[in-house]
Amino acid sequence: MTGPILTRREGAILEVTIDRPKANAIDLKTSRVMGEIFRDFRDDPELRVAIITGAGEKFFCPGWDLKAAAEGDPVDGDYGVGGFGGMQELRDLNKPIIAAVNGICCGGGLEIALSTDIILAAEHASFALPEIRSGTLADAASIKLPKRIPYHIAMDMLLTGRWLDVVEANRWGFVNEILPAGRLMDRAWELARLLESGPPLVYAAIKEVVRDAEGRDFQTTMNKVTRRQFRTVDVLYSSEDQLEGARAFAEKRDPVWKGR
């Protein structure tokens, strides 16, 4: 695909690249395109893992395109099926997504990264929520970030807009790995291939259970698992893959996952 979003498909892996010079900022049109891409990724049984990154070496994504906003894009406009950036409000997105942060990651760009499951970052990457300085709300980050890192660090970022270098971001736990810029995408694909080889029905169940547990106490979510009240758990427990995992273990061989 050409245009503001580039895609590359190899096996069961989809790579998505934000490519909007100069800074990879996202306007309404781009967000809607991203929503269609991630919806199709979610619904394609042949795809198992996605990588999202930015074009170039300076910017991953600074979030909302303020130039487009100045020209009339409303901040509360139609972002598409997945909300801003195509994934953070996309229902039932039960496949692993890796963010390969190749540079500046701030505002809505950081919210996109927080919507993924694993964040890899180049050693020159930096992170911030500068919305406070323009008098607006970092809405998704206000919900997500205090659940992901220590409360006081999250509030520091939200209330002051200060920048974190990649070392500090890694120390607080929202960056998994720091990599040389030239190694970032190699590592993202290495990790994606590892996930590609894993059991997709288990991944789906993990993501659904984790999402549910964010807003509930332990026992409520645990009861839903044991009673098979999650669709993904019910599918998993009745699947060929569930039997295949047990058989492969007993036979001391690698399992062959079919996703059914």
Coordinates of N, CA and C in Angstrom, one line a residue, residues 20 25-30 62-79 84 131 134 136:
R20 N 4.3 9.9 6.8 CA 3.7 11.3 6.5 C 4.8 12.3 6.8
A25 N 3.0 12.8 11.6 CA 1.8 13.2 12.4 C 0.5 12.6 11.7
I26 N -0.5 12.4 12.4 CA -1.7 11.7 12.0 C -2.9 12.7 11.9
D27 N -3.5 12.8 10.7 CA -4.7 13.6 10.6 C -5.9 12.6 10.5
L28 N -7.1 13.1 10.4 CA -8.3 12.3 10.4 C -8.2 11.2 9.3
K29 N -7.9 11.6 8.1 CA -7.8 10.7 7.0 C -6.9 9.5 7.2
T30 N -5.7 9.9 7.7 CA -4.7 8.9 8.0 C -5.2 7.9 9.1
P62 N 4.4 11.9 16.3 CA 4.1 12.9 17.3 C 2.7 13.0 17.7
G63 N 1.8 12.2 17.1 CA 0.4 12.2 17.4 C -0.4 13.0 16.4
W64 N -1.3 13.8 17.0 CA -2.3 14.6 16.2 C -1.6 15.6 15.3
D65 N -2.0 15.7 14.1 CA -1.5 16.7 13.1 C -2.0 18.1 13.4
L66 N -1.3 18.9 14.1 CA -1.8 20.2 14.5 C -2.0 21.1 13.3
K67 N -1.2 20.9 12.2 CA -1.4 21.7 11.0 C -2.8 21.4 10.4
A68 N -3.1 20.1 10.3 CA -4.4 19.7 9.8 C -5.5 20.2 10.7
A69 N -5.3 20.3 12.0 CA -6.3 20.8 12.9 C -6.5 22.3 12.7
A70 N -5.4 23.0 12.4 CA -5.5 24.4 12.1 C -6.2 24.7 10.8
E71 N -6.2 23.7 9.9 CA -6.9 23.9 8.6 C -8.3 23.3 8.7
G72 N -8.8 22.8 9.8 CA -10.2 22.5 10.0 C -10.5 21.1 10.5
D73 N -9.5 20.2 10.6 CA -9.7 18.9 11.2 C -10.2 19.0 12.6
P74 N -11.4 18.7 13.0 CA -11.8 18.8 14.4 C -11.2 17.8 15.3
V75 N -10.8 18.2 16.5 CA -10.1 17.2 17.4 C -11.0 16.1 17.8
D76 N -12.4 16.3 17.7 CA -13.3 15.3 18.1 C -14.0 14.7 16.8
G77 N -13.3 14.7 15.7 CA -13.8 14.3 14.4 C -13.8 12.8 14.3
D78 N -14.1 12.3 13.1 CA -14.2 10.8 12.9 C -12.8 10.2 12.6
Y79 N -12.3 9.5 13.6 CA -11.0 8.9 13.5 C -11.0 7.6 12.9
F84 N -8.4 6.9 17.3 CA -7.2 7.6 16.9 C -6.0 6.5 16.6
E131 N 0.7 17.5 25.5 CA -0.7 18.1 25.4 C -0.9 19.2 26.4
S134 N -0.3 22.7 25.2 CA -1.2 23.3 24.2 C -2.6 23.3 24.8
T136 N -4.7 21.0 26.1 CA -5.6 19.9 25.8 C -5.3 18.7 26.6

